[in-house]
Coordinates of C-alpha atoms in Angstrom, one line a residue:
M1 CA -14.9 25.3 -23.5
E2 CA -14.5 23.2 -26.4
A3 CA -12.9 20.7 -24.6
D4 CA -15.3 20.2 -22.1
L5 CA -18.0 20.1 -25.3
F6 CA -15.7 17.5 -27.1
S7 CA -16.0 15.5 -24.0
R8 CA -19.5 15.4 -23.5
R9 CA -20.2 14.3 -27.0
K10 CA -21.3 10.5 -27.6
L11 CA -18.5 7.9 -28.3
S12 CA -19.7 7.0 -31.2
T13 CA -19.6 11.0 -32.4
R14 CA -16.3 11.3 -31.0
I15 CA -14.6 8.3 -32.6
L16 CA -16.1 9.4 -36.2
A17 CA -15.1 13.0 -35.6
S18 CA -11.4 12.0 -34.6
Q19 CA -11.2 9.2 -37.7
L20 CA -12.4 12.1 -39.9
L21 CA -9.8 14.2 -38.7
I22 CA -7.3 11.4 -39.2
L23 CA -8.6 10.5 -42.7
A24 CA -8.4 14.2 -43.7
V25 CA -4.9 14.8 -42.5
T26 CA -3.7 11.7 -44.0
S27 CA -5.3 12.4 -47.3
V28 CA -4.1 16.1 -47.4
I29 CA -0.6 14.6 -46.6
G30 CA -1.0 12.1 -49.0
F31 CA -2.0 14.4 -51.6
V32 CA 0.8 16.8 -51.0
L33 CA 3.5 13.9 -51.0
L34 CA 1.8 12.5 -54.6
A35 CA 1.9 16.4 -56.0
F36 CA 5.2 16.4 -55.5
A37 CA 6.4 12.8 -56.4
Q38 CA 4.7 13.8 -59.8
R39 CA 6.0 17.3 -60.1
D40 CA 9.3 15.3 -59.7
E41 CA 8.3 12.7 -62.6
Y42 CA 7.2 15.5 -65.0
D43 CA 10.0 17.3 -64.4
K44 CA 12.0 14.4 -65.7
V45 CA 10.0 13.9 -68.6
N46 CA 10.6 17.4 -69.5
E47 CA 14.0 17.3 -69.1
E48 CA 14.0 14.2 -71.5
R49 CA 11.8 15.9 -74.1
A50 CA 14.3 19.3 -73.6
R51 CA 17.4 16.7 -74.3
S52 CA 15.9 15.7 -77.4
I53 CA 14.9 19.0 -78.9
A54 CA 18.5 20.3 -78.0
E55 CA 19.7 17.4 -79.9
I56 CA 17.7 18.0 -83.2
A57 CA 18.6 22.0 -83.0
A58 CA 22.1 21.1 -82.3
T59 CA 22.3 18.7 -85.4
D60 CA 20.4 21.2 -87.6
P61 CA 22.8 21.5 -90.9
Q62 CA 21.4 25.3 -91.1
I63 CA 22.1 26.1 -87.6
V64 CA 25.5 24.2 -88.0
A65 CA 26.3 26.1 -90.8
A66 CA 25.7 29.5 -90.0
M67 CA 27.5 28.9 -86.3
Q68 CA 30.4 27.7 -88.0
A69 CA 30.2 30.9 -90.5
G70 CA 30.0 33.3 -87.7
D71 CA 26.3 34.0 -87.8
P72 CA 27.0 37.1 -90.1
G73 CA 23.3 38.4 -90.0
M74 CA 22.8 37.9 -86.1
G75 CA 19.5 39.5 -85.1
P76 CA 16.0 38.5 -84.7
N77 CA 15.7 38.0 -88.4
S78 CA 18.9 35.4 -88.9
I79 CA 18.8 32.2 -89.9
V80 CA 19.7 30.8 -86.2
Q81 CA 17.1 32.7 -84.8
T82 CA 14.6 31.5 -87.4
V83 CA 15.5 28.0 -87.2
A84 CA 15.5 28.0 -83.2
T85 CA 12.1 29.4 -83.1
R86 CA 10.8 27.0 -85.9
I87 CA 12.1 23.9 -83.4
M88 CA 10.6 25.5 -80.2
N89 CA 7.5 26.0 -81.5
A90 CA 7.1 22.4 -83.1
G91 CA 8.8 20.9 -79.8
N92 CA 6.1 23.0 -77.5
A93 CA 9.5 24.5 -75.8
T94 CA 9.9 27.4 -73.7
Y95 CA 13.0 28.3 -75.3
V96 CA 15.7 27.6 -77.9
V97 CA 18.5 29.3 -77.5
V98 CA 22.0 28.9 -79.5
I99 CA 25.2 30.2 -77.6
D100 CA 28.8 30.6 -79.2
R101 CA 31.9 29.6 -77.1
N102 CA 32.0 33.4 -76.4
K103 CA 28.9 33.2 -74.4
V104 CA 26.8 35.2 -76.9
R105 CA 23.3 34.1 -77.4
H106 CA 22.3 33.4 -81.3
S107 CA 18.8 32.8 -80.5
H108 CA 16.4 33.8 -77.8
P109 CA 12.3 34.1 -77.0
Q110 CA 12.9 37.4 -76.1
P111 CA 14.7 39.1 -79.2
Q112 CA 16.4 41.8 -77.1
L113 CA 18.7 39.3 -75.4
I114 CA 19.9 38.1 -78.7
G115 CA 23.7 39.4 -79.1
A116 CA 23.9 39.6 -75.1
A117 CA 26.2 37.3 -73.4
I118 CA 25.0 35.1 -70.6
E119 CA 26.3 35.3 -66.8
E120 CA 27.2 31.4 -66.5
D121 CA 29.6 29.2 -67.9
V122 CA 28.9 27.8 -71.6
V123 CA 28.7 24.2 -69.6
A124 CA 28.6 21.9 -72.9
L125 CA 32.1 22.7 -74.0
D126 CA 33.2 19.8 -71.9
G127 CA 31.5 17.6 -74.9
L128 CA 28.3 16.3 -72.3
T129 CA 24.8 16.7 -72.2
H130 CA 23.6 18.9 -69.1
V131 CA 20.0 18.0 -68.1
G132 CA 18.0 19.8 -65.2
I133 CA 16.0 22.6 -63.6
D134 CA 17.1 26.2 -64.8
N135 CA 16.1 29.5 -63.2
G136 CA 16.8 31.6 -66.3
A137 CA 14.8 34.7 -67.9
T138 CA 11.7 32.8 -68.9
G139 CA 11.4 31.5 -64.9
R140 CA 11.6 28.1 -63.6
S141 CA 12.1 25.4 -66.1
A142 CA 13.3 21.8 -67.4
N143 CA 16.5 22.4 -69.1
A144 CA 19.0 20.7 -71.4
R145 CA 22.1 21.7 -72.8
I146 CA 23.9 20.0 -75.6
P147 CA 27.4 21.0 -77.2
L148 CA 26.9 22.4 -80.7
K149 CA 29.6 21.1 -83.0
D150 CA 30.9 22.0 -86.9
S151 CA 30.9 19.5 -89.6
V152 CA 34.4 18.3 -88.7
G153 CA 33.4 17.6 -85.1
N154 CA 34.7 20.9 -83.1
I155 CA 32.9 22.2 -80.7
I156 CA 31.7 25.6 -81.6
G157 CA 29.0 26.6 -78.8
E158 CA 26.1 24.7 -77.1
V159 CA 22.1 24.8 -77.7
S160 CA 20.2 25.2 -74.7
V161 CA 16.7 24.2 -74.7
G162 CA 13.9 25.0 -71.7
I163 CA 10.3 23.8 -70.8
N164 CA 8.9 26.2 -68.7
E165 CA 7.3 25.0 -65.1
S166 CA 3.8 26.4 -66.4
Q167 CA 3.5 23.5 -68.8
V168 CA 4.4 21.2 -65.9
L169 CA 1.6 22.5 -63.7
R170 CA -0.9 22.3 -66.2
Q171 CA 0.0 18.4 -66.6
L172 CA 0.2 17.8 -62.9
L173 CA -3.2 19.6 -62.3
G174 CA -4.4 17.4 -65.0
E175 CA -3.3 14.4 -63.1
L176 CA -4.5 15.8 -60.1
R177 CA -7.6 15.9 -60.4
V178 CA -8.0 12.1 -60.9
F179 CA -6.3 11.3 -57.9
A180 CA -8.4 13.7 -56.0
L181 CA -11.2 11.8 -57.0
Y182 CA -9.5 8.6 -55.8
I183 CA -8.8 10.1 -52.5
G184 CA -12.3 11.7 -52.3
A185 CA -13.4 8.1 -52.6
A186 CA -11.0 6.5 -50.1
L187 CA -12.1 9.3 -47.8
G188 CA -15.7 8.4 -48.1
V189 CA -14.8 4.7 -47.3
G190 CA -13.0 5.8 -44.5
V191 CA -16.2 7.5 -43.2
L192 CA -18.4 4.6 -43.3
A193 CA -16.2 2.6 -42.2
S194 CA -15.4 4.7 -39.1
Y195 CA -19.1 4.6 -38.4
V196 CA -19.7 1.0 -38.7
L197 CA -16.7 0.7 -35.9
A198 CA -18.2 3.3 -33.9
R199 CA -21.6 1.5 -33.8
R200 CA -19.7 -1.7 -33.0
L201 CA -17.7 -0.2 -30.1
K202 CA -20.7 1.3 -28.8
R203 CA -22.5 -2.0 -28.8
T204 CA -19.4 -4.0 -27.6
T205 CA -18.9 -1.4 -24.2
F206 CA -22.9 -2.0 -23.8
G207 CA -23.5 2.0 -24.5
L208 CA -21.2 3.2 -22.0
E209 CA -19.2 6.7 -22.7
L210 CA -15.6 6.9 -22.3
E211 CA -16.1 8.8 -19.1
E212 CA -18.1 6.2 -17.6
I213 CA -15.5 3.4 -18.8
A214 CA -13.0 5.6 -16.9
G215 CA -15.3 5.8 -13.9
L216 CA -16.1 2.1 -13.9
L217 CA -12.4 1.0 -14.0
Q218 CA -11.5 3.4 -11.1
D219 CA -14.2 1.9 -9.0
R220 CA -13.0 -1.4 -9.9
E221 CA -9.6 -0.8 -8.8
A222 CA -10.8 1.0 -5.7
M223 CA -13.1 -1.9 -5.1
L224 CA -10.5 -4.6 -5.9
H225 CA -7.7 -3.1 -3.8
G226 CA -10.0 -1.7 -1.1
I227 CA -11.6 -4.6 0.4
R228 CA -10.3 -7.6 3.0
E229 CA -11.3 -9.9 1.3
G230 CA -8.6 -11.7 -1.9
V231 CA -10.8 -11.9 -5.7
L232 CA -9.2 -13.6 -8.6
A233 CA -11.0 -13.9 -11.6
F234 CA -10.4 -16.4 -14.7
D235 CA -10.8 -16.0 -18.3
P236 CA -12.9 -19.1 -20.4
G237 CA -8.9 -20.3 -21.0
G238 CA -8.2 -20.6 -17.3
K239 CA -5.8 -18.0 -16.7
V240 CA -5.7 -15.6 -14.2
S241 CA -7.0 -12.3 -15.7
V242 CA -7.5 -10.2 -12.5
V243 CA -6.3 -10.6 -8.8
N244 CA -6.2 -7.9 -6.2
D245 CA -3.5 -7.4 -3.1
E246 CA -5.4 -9.3 -0.7
A247 CA -5.6 -12.5 -3.1
R248 CA -1.8 -12.0 -3.3
R249 CA -1.3 -11.9 0.3
L250 CA -3.6 -14.7 1.3
L251 CA -2.1 -17.1 -1.5
G252 CA 1.0 -16.0 -1.8
L253 CA 1.1 -15.2 -5.4
G254 CA 3.1 -12.8 -7.4
T255 CA 2.1 -10.7 -10.5
A256 CA -0.3 -14.1 -11.3
L257 CA -1.9 -12.1 -14.4
G258 CA -2.0 -14.1 -17.3
S259 CA -0.8 -17.5 -15.7
R260 CA -2.5 -20.7 -14.5
L261 CA -3.1 -21.9 -11.5
E262 CA -0.9 -25.5 -12.2
D263 CA 2.1 -22.5 -12.5
L264 CA 1.1 -20.7 -9.4
L265 CA 0.3 -22.9 -6.8
P266 CA 1.5 -26.9 -6.0
E267 CA -1.1 -29.8 -6.4
G268 CA -3.0 -29.9 -3.5
R269 CA -6.7 -29.0 -2.0
L270 CA -6.2 -25.5 -2.3
R271 CA -5.2 -25.4 -5.9
R272 CA -8.3 -28.1 -6.6
A273 CA -10.7 -25.2 -4.6
L274 CA -9.6 -22.6 -6.8
A275 CA -10.0 -24.6 -10.0
G276 CA -13.5 -25.5 -9.0
E277 CA -12.8 -29.3 -8.3
L278 CA -14.4 -29.3 -5.2
G279 CA -17.8 -28.3 -5.7
P280 CA -19.8 -24.8 -5.8
D281 CA -20.5 -24.7 -1.8
E282 CA -17.9 -22.8 0.1
I283 CA -14.2 -24.6 0.8
H284 CA -12.5 -24.4 4.0
V285 CA -8.7 -24.9 3.3
L286 CA -5.8 -25.0 5.6
T287 CA -2.1 -23.2 4.2
D288 CA 0.8 -22.9 6.1
S289 CA -0.3 -19.4 7.8
H290 CA -4.1 -18.9 6.9
C291 CA -7.0 -20.7 7.1
L292 CA -9.2 -19.9 4.1
A293 CA -12.7 -19.9 2.8
V294 CA -13.1 -20.1 -1.1
N295 CA -16.2 -19.5 -3.4
R296 CA -16.1 -20.0 -6.9
M297 CA -18.6 -18.7 -9.1
P298 CA -18.7 -19.1 -12.8
V299 CA -20.1 -16.0 -15.0
V300 CA -22.0 -16.4 -18.0
L301 CA -23.5 -13.6 -20.1
H302 CA -26.1 -14.4 -22.4
G303 CA -25.4 -17.8 -22.3
R304 CA -21.7 -17.5 -23.0
A305 CA -19.0 -18.7 -20.1
L306 CA -16.9 -15.9 -19.7
G307 CA -14.9 -17.5 -17.1
A308 CA -15.2 -17.2 -13.1
V309 CA -14.6 -14.9 -10.2
V310 CA -13.0 -16.8 -7.1
T311 CA -13.3 -14.9 -3.8
V312 CA -10.9 -15.8 -1.0
R313 CA -11.4 -14.9 2.9
D314 CA -9.3 -15.1 5.8
R315 CA -11.1 -17.0 8.3
T316 CA -7.9 -17.6 10.5
E317 CA -9.1 -15.7 13.7
I318 CA -12.7 -16.7 13.3
V319 CA -12.3 -20.3 13.0
G320 CA -9.9 -19.8 16.0
M321 CA -12.3 -18.0 17.9
L322 CA -15.2 -20.6 17.2
R323 CA -12.7 -23.3 18.1
E324 CA -12.0 -21.6 21.6
L325 CA -15.7 -20.6 21.9
D326 CA -16.5 -24.5 21.5
S327 CA -13.8 -25.3 24.2
V328 CA -15.4 -22.6 26.6
R329 CA -19.0 -24.7 26.2
G330 CA -17.0 -27.9 26.7
L331 CA -15.6 -26.7 30.0
T332 CA -19.1 -25.1 30.8
D333 CA -20.6 -28.1 30.6
A334 CA -17.9 -29.6 32.7
L335 CA -18.5 -27.1 35.4
R336 CA -22.1 -27.4 35.1
A337 CA -21.9 -31.4 36.2
Q338 CA -19.2 -30.7 38.8
Q339 CA -21.7 -28.1 40.4
H340 CA -24.3 -30.9 40.1
E341 CA -22.2 -33.4 41.6
F342 CA -21.1 -30.8 44.3
A343 CA -24.2 -30.2 44.9
N344 CA -25.0 -33.7 45.6
R345 CA -22.1 -34.4 48.0
M346 CA -23.4 -31.4 50.0
H347 CA -27.0 -32.7 50.2
T348 CA -25.3 -35.9 51.5
L349 CA -23.2 -34.2 54.4
A350 CA -26.2 -31.6 55.4
G351 CA -28.2 -34.8 55.6
L352 CA -25.3 -36.8 58.3
L353 CA -25.1 -33.5 60.0
E354 CA -28.4 -33.5 60.4
L355 CA -28.6 -36.9 61.6
G356 CA -25.7 -36.2 64.2
E357 CA -23.3 -38.3 62.3
Q358 CA -20.3 -35.9 62.8
Q359 CA -17.8 -38.1 62.4
E360 CA -19.1 -39.9 59.3
A361 CA -19.6 -36.5 57.6
L362 CA -16.0 -35.8 58.6
D363 CA -14.9 -39.1 57.3
Y364 CA -16.7 -38.5 54.0
A365 CA -15.5 -35.1 53.2
V366 CA -11.7 -36.2 53.9
E367 CA -12.4 -38.9 51.2
L368 CA -13.9 -36.6 48.7
A369 CA -10.9 -34.3 48.9
S370 CA -8.5 -36.7 48.7
A371 CA -10.0 -38.3 45.4
D372 CA -10.0 -34.9 43.8
R373 CA -6.2 -34.5 44.9
S374 CA -5.1 -38.1 43.9
R375 CA -6.4 -37.3 40.1
A376 CA -4.5 -34.3 39.7
E377 CA -1.5 -35.7 41.5
E378 CA -1.8 -38.8 39.3
V379 CA -1.3 -36.5 36.3
R380 CA 1.5 -34.2 37.6
E381 CA 3.6 -37.4 38.8
R382 CA 3.8 -38.0 35.0
I383 CA 3.6 -34.5 33.1
G384 CA 5.9 -31.7 34.7
N385 CA 4.2 -28.7 32.6
S386 CA 1.5 -27.1 34.4
L387 CA -0.5 -26.0 31.2
M388 CA -0.4 -29.9 29.9
V389 CA -1.6 -30.9 33.3
G390 CA -4.2 -28.5 33.3
L391 CA -5.1 -29.5 29.5
I392 CA -5.4 -33.3 30.5
V393 CA -7.4 -32.7 33.3
A394 CA -9.7 -30.3 31.7
K395 CA -10.3 -33.1 29.1
C396 CA -10.9 -35.7 31.7
T397 CA -13.6 -33.6 33.2
V398 CA -15.3 -33.3 29.8
A399 CA -14.9 -36.6 28.8
A400 CA -16.6 -37.9 32.2
E401 CA -19.4 -35.3 31.5
R402 CA -20.0 -37.3 28.1
G403 CA -19.6 -40.7 29.8
V404 CA -15.9 -41.3 28.5
Q405 CA -13.5 -42.4 30.8
L406 CA -10.1 -40.5 29.9
T407 CA -7.1 -41.9 31.3
L408 CA -3.3 -41.8 31.1
D409 CA -1.1 -44.3 30.5
P410 CA 1.1 -44.7 33.4
S411 CA 4.3 -44.9 30.9
S412 CA 3.7 -41.0 30.1
K413 CA 6.6 -38.8 30.9
L414 CA 6.9 -35.0 29.9
G415 CA 9.5 -32.2 31.6
T416 CA 8.5 -29.1 33.0
E417 CA 9.7 -27.2 29.7
P418 CA 9.2 -29.7 26.7
G419 CA 9.9 -28.5 23.6
H420 CA 7.0 -27.8 20.5
L421 CA 5.0 -27.0 23.9
R422 CA 2.5 -24.7 21.7
R423 CA 2.1 -27.5 19.0
L424 CA 1.9 -30.3 21.4
L425 CA -0.9 -28.5 23.5
T426 CA -2.9 -28.2 20.0
V427 CA -1.9 -31.7 19.0
V428 CA -3.0 -33.0 22.3
G429 CA -6.4 -31.2 22.4
N430 CA -7.7 -31.7 19.1
L431 CA -6.8 -35.6 18.8
L432 CA -8.3 -36.2 22.6
D433 CA -11.6 -33.9 21.2
N434 CA -11.6 -36.1 18.4
A435 CA -10.9 -39.3 20.4
V436 CA -13.7 -38.6 23.0
D437 CA -16.1 -37.6 20.1
A438 CA -15.8 -41.3 18.7
A439 CA -16.0 -43.0 21.8
S440 CA -18.8 -41.3 23.2
G441 CA -21.8 -43.5 22.8
S442 CA -19.6 -46.7 22.5
R443 CA -19.9 -49.8 25.1
A444 CA -17.1 -49.2 27.9
A445 CA -16.2 -46.0 26.3
Q446 CA -12.6 -45.3 26.9
V447 CA -9.7 -43.1 25.6
T448 CA -5.7 -43.5 26.6
L449 CA -3.4 -40.8 26.4
L450 CA 0.4 -41.6 26.2
I451 CA 3.0 -38.9 26.1
V452 CA 6.9 -39.8 26.1
E453 CA 9.6 -37.4 26.0
S454 CA 13.1 -38.8 24.9
A455 CA 16.5 -37.1 23.8
E456 CA 15.5 -37.1 20.3
S457 CA 11.5 -36.7 20.1
I458 CA 8.4 -36.3 22.1
T459 CA 5.6 -39.6 21.2
V460 CA 2.0 -38.5 21.5
R461 CA -0.4 -41.4 21.3
V462 CA -4.2 -41.1 21.6
T463 CA -6.1 -44.5 21.6
D464 CA -10.4 -44.8 21.7
T465 CA -12.7 -47.5 22.0
G466 CA -14.8 -45.7 19.0
P467 CA -15.4 -47.4 15.5
G468 CA -12.2 -46.4 14.2
V469 CA -11.3 -45.1 11.0
P470 CA -13.2 -46.9 7.6
D471 CA -10.2 -47.9 5.0
E472 CA -11.8 -45.6 2.2
A473 CA -11.3 -42.4 4.5
L474 CA -7.5 -43.2 5.4
A475 CA -6.4 -41.4 2.4
H476 CA -8.4 -38.1 3.1
I477 CA -8.5 -38.2 6.8
F478 CA -5.9 -35.6 6.9
E479 CA -7.3 -33.1 4.1
D480 CA -8.9 -29.8 5.5
G481 CA -12.7 -29.8 5.7
Y482 CA -12.8 -33.9 5.4
S483 CA -14.7 -35.1 8.4
T484 CA -17.1 -38.3 9.0
R485 CA -19.2 -36.8 11.3
P486 CA -21.5 -33.8 11.5
D487 CA -20.3 -30.3 12.7
R488 CA -20.5 -29.8 16.7
G489 CA -21.7 -26.6 18.1
T490 CA -19.9 -23.6 16.3
A491 CA -16.9 -25.2 15.2
R492 CA -16.7 -27.0 11.3
R493 CA -15.2 -30.6 11.5
G494 CA -12.5 -31.3 9.0
L495 CA -9.7 -28.7 10.3
G496 CA -8.4 -30.4 13.6
L497 CA -7.0 -33.4 12.1
A498 CA -5.6 -31.2 9.1
M499 CA -4.1 -28.6 11.4
V500 CA -2.4 -31.4 13.7
H501 CA -1.1 -32.8 10.4
R502 CA 0.2 -29.5 9.0
L503 CA 1.4 -28.5 12.3
V504 CA 3.7 -31.8 12.8
T505 CA 4.5 -32.2 9.2
R506 CA 5.8 -28.8 8.9
H507 CA 8.3 -29.0 11.8
G508 CA 9.7 -32.6 10.6
G509 CA 7.7 -35.1 12.5
D510 CA 5.5 -37.5 11.3
I511 CA 1.7 -38.6 12.4
V512 CA 0.4 -42.2 12.0
V513 CA -3.2 -43.7 12.0
G514 CA -3.5 -47.3 13.3
S515 CA -6.2 -49.4 14.5
G516 CA -7.0 -51.1 17.9
P517 CA -10.3 -51.6 19.4
G518 CA -10.7 -48.2 17.8
A519 CA -8.6 -45.7 16.1
V520 CA -5.0 -45.3 17.3
F521 CA -2.9 -41.5 16.5
T522 CA 0.4 -41.5 16.8
V523 CA 2.5 -38.2 16.4
R524 CA 6.3 -37.8 16.7
L525 CA 8.2 -34.7 17.0
P526 CA 11.8 -34.1 16.9
L527 CA 13.7 -32.8 19.2
P528 CA 15.6 -30.2 19.8
D529 CA 12.8 -27.3 18.7
S530 CA 13.9 -25.3 16.1
D531 CA 11.1 -23.2 15.9
P532 CA 9.5 -22.1 19.3
A533 CA 6.9 -19.8 17.9
P534 CA 5.5 -21.9 15.2
L535 CA 3.0 -20.5 12.6
G536 CA 0.6 -23.1 13.1
A537 CA -0.3 -21.9 16.5
V538 CA -2.6 -19.1 14.9
F539 CA -5.2 -21.4 14.0
T540 CA -6.5 -21.7 17.3
A541 CA -6.2 -20.1 20.5
A542 CA -4.5 -22.1 23.5
P543 CA -6.9 -23.9 24.8
P544 CA -8.5 -23.0 28.1
V545 CA -6.6 -25.1 31.4
L546 CA -7.9 -26.3 34.6
V547 CA -5.8 -26.2 37.4
L548 CA -6.3 -28.2 40.7
D549 CA -4.5 -27.1 43.3
G550 CA -5.4 -27.8 47.5
G551 CA -7.5 -24.6 47.6
G552 CA -9.9 -26.0 45.2
T553 CA -10.8 -25.8 41.3
R554 CA -9.8 -22.9 39.3
W555 CA -10.6 -22.6 35.6

């Protein structure tokens, strides 16, 4: 119950109470330690006082003469007792006891003990001075024992002087009152400092209580590690202050906290996007395994820059689906064009039959069928793989619909099971799409494809009659997101060539941009294929293919 009440108090109250408790406990402990230290110090001072008084008594002529004579009148009124009492009173000591060699007391503040023997040994017979704390008949006291010598220097006993603990305590209490005032003043300063600290912490935490801060931390951790987006936060110095599991997965980071981007990632478009060097808009970046959308937002509070927050989203599947959708739309347009052309042919055949020209209608139908088969057969003669044949024929149909003539170079040659097949489909599909886009609208629009397979490599060359690649674009043409043309349909431009470049270079090949009538892209992939399932295949789905056989057209 008390714990619940304490937990419901305000943060400032709890800090103040905790600080007060700490200060009080430390003050009491310090006070006690100081008291013990002062007590030890006063004990040492009183031991020295006792030694000085004992030396005075041991050298007093009357005491020496009486003890040397055997103290004939030993008793409460003897010379030794009288002189010892006078010295005791003068020195404000608790007792001055004169003891002979036989342990018999010749003086004592309690007269009934005069003539009685002490229980302990007469330690001063060794000729040395002994000081310390003694718990004798008068209680605890600071004690000094001095050897008592006769006129010729022989030890005939000892003088024991004690100063009672009550005197030490009186002195100590007098000193500790002053120390208590100092401690009280320090405690007051500590209370004031604790209050100021509590108020400052309250402002720093925006008035939130500890439970609210803990709840926010739990919510933040749950949010950071529960969402399917990568999140990074940078402090004003550019160091990573927050990173979640998804960001580590997408960017291939380790712990990363407290590190700078240049220590985590190599130089490239991804690092520049995370650093905000590519502008405030959403940036699409290709990595070896993902297509990422990067957003960076600066964080400013009360006009003071606190750093930046970066979100990283995995758009690999979405980009692949959009590219596939764009391909399907292109093929749909091609089918629509074929349907229009087929309808025209059917109208022609119907007219010939209606006019009774059966033979001429038959000849026309045979001519059309042979023309369709000849194009597919021409591709099959040079390309052995059916997937690549279907891709090329489909691209020819799409290009024809856009007014572009796509031809296969007669020197092309590709086997039935070539290496890098999935990469070849991606490379050829993207290069042909770019070439058709560039050539469309130009006079005598034409695209030429060359595929040659040798024992060492596979070479792909795509030539178009478009405007070519500007000189200022050569340095950036393979960067993801860079394009000289606007987006087409649902597919974002600037990813195709970047994907081709990454696929080719990742597997030991090269890609070269040249100039002809338009642009010339040459790709070389080395053989044999050491990785038949490339990572690059995740960037785009395999393009839909058009297969032509003797029975008609099949998608």
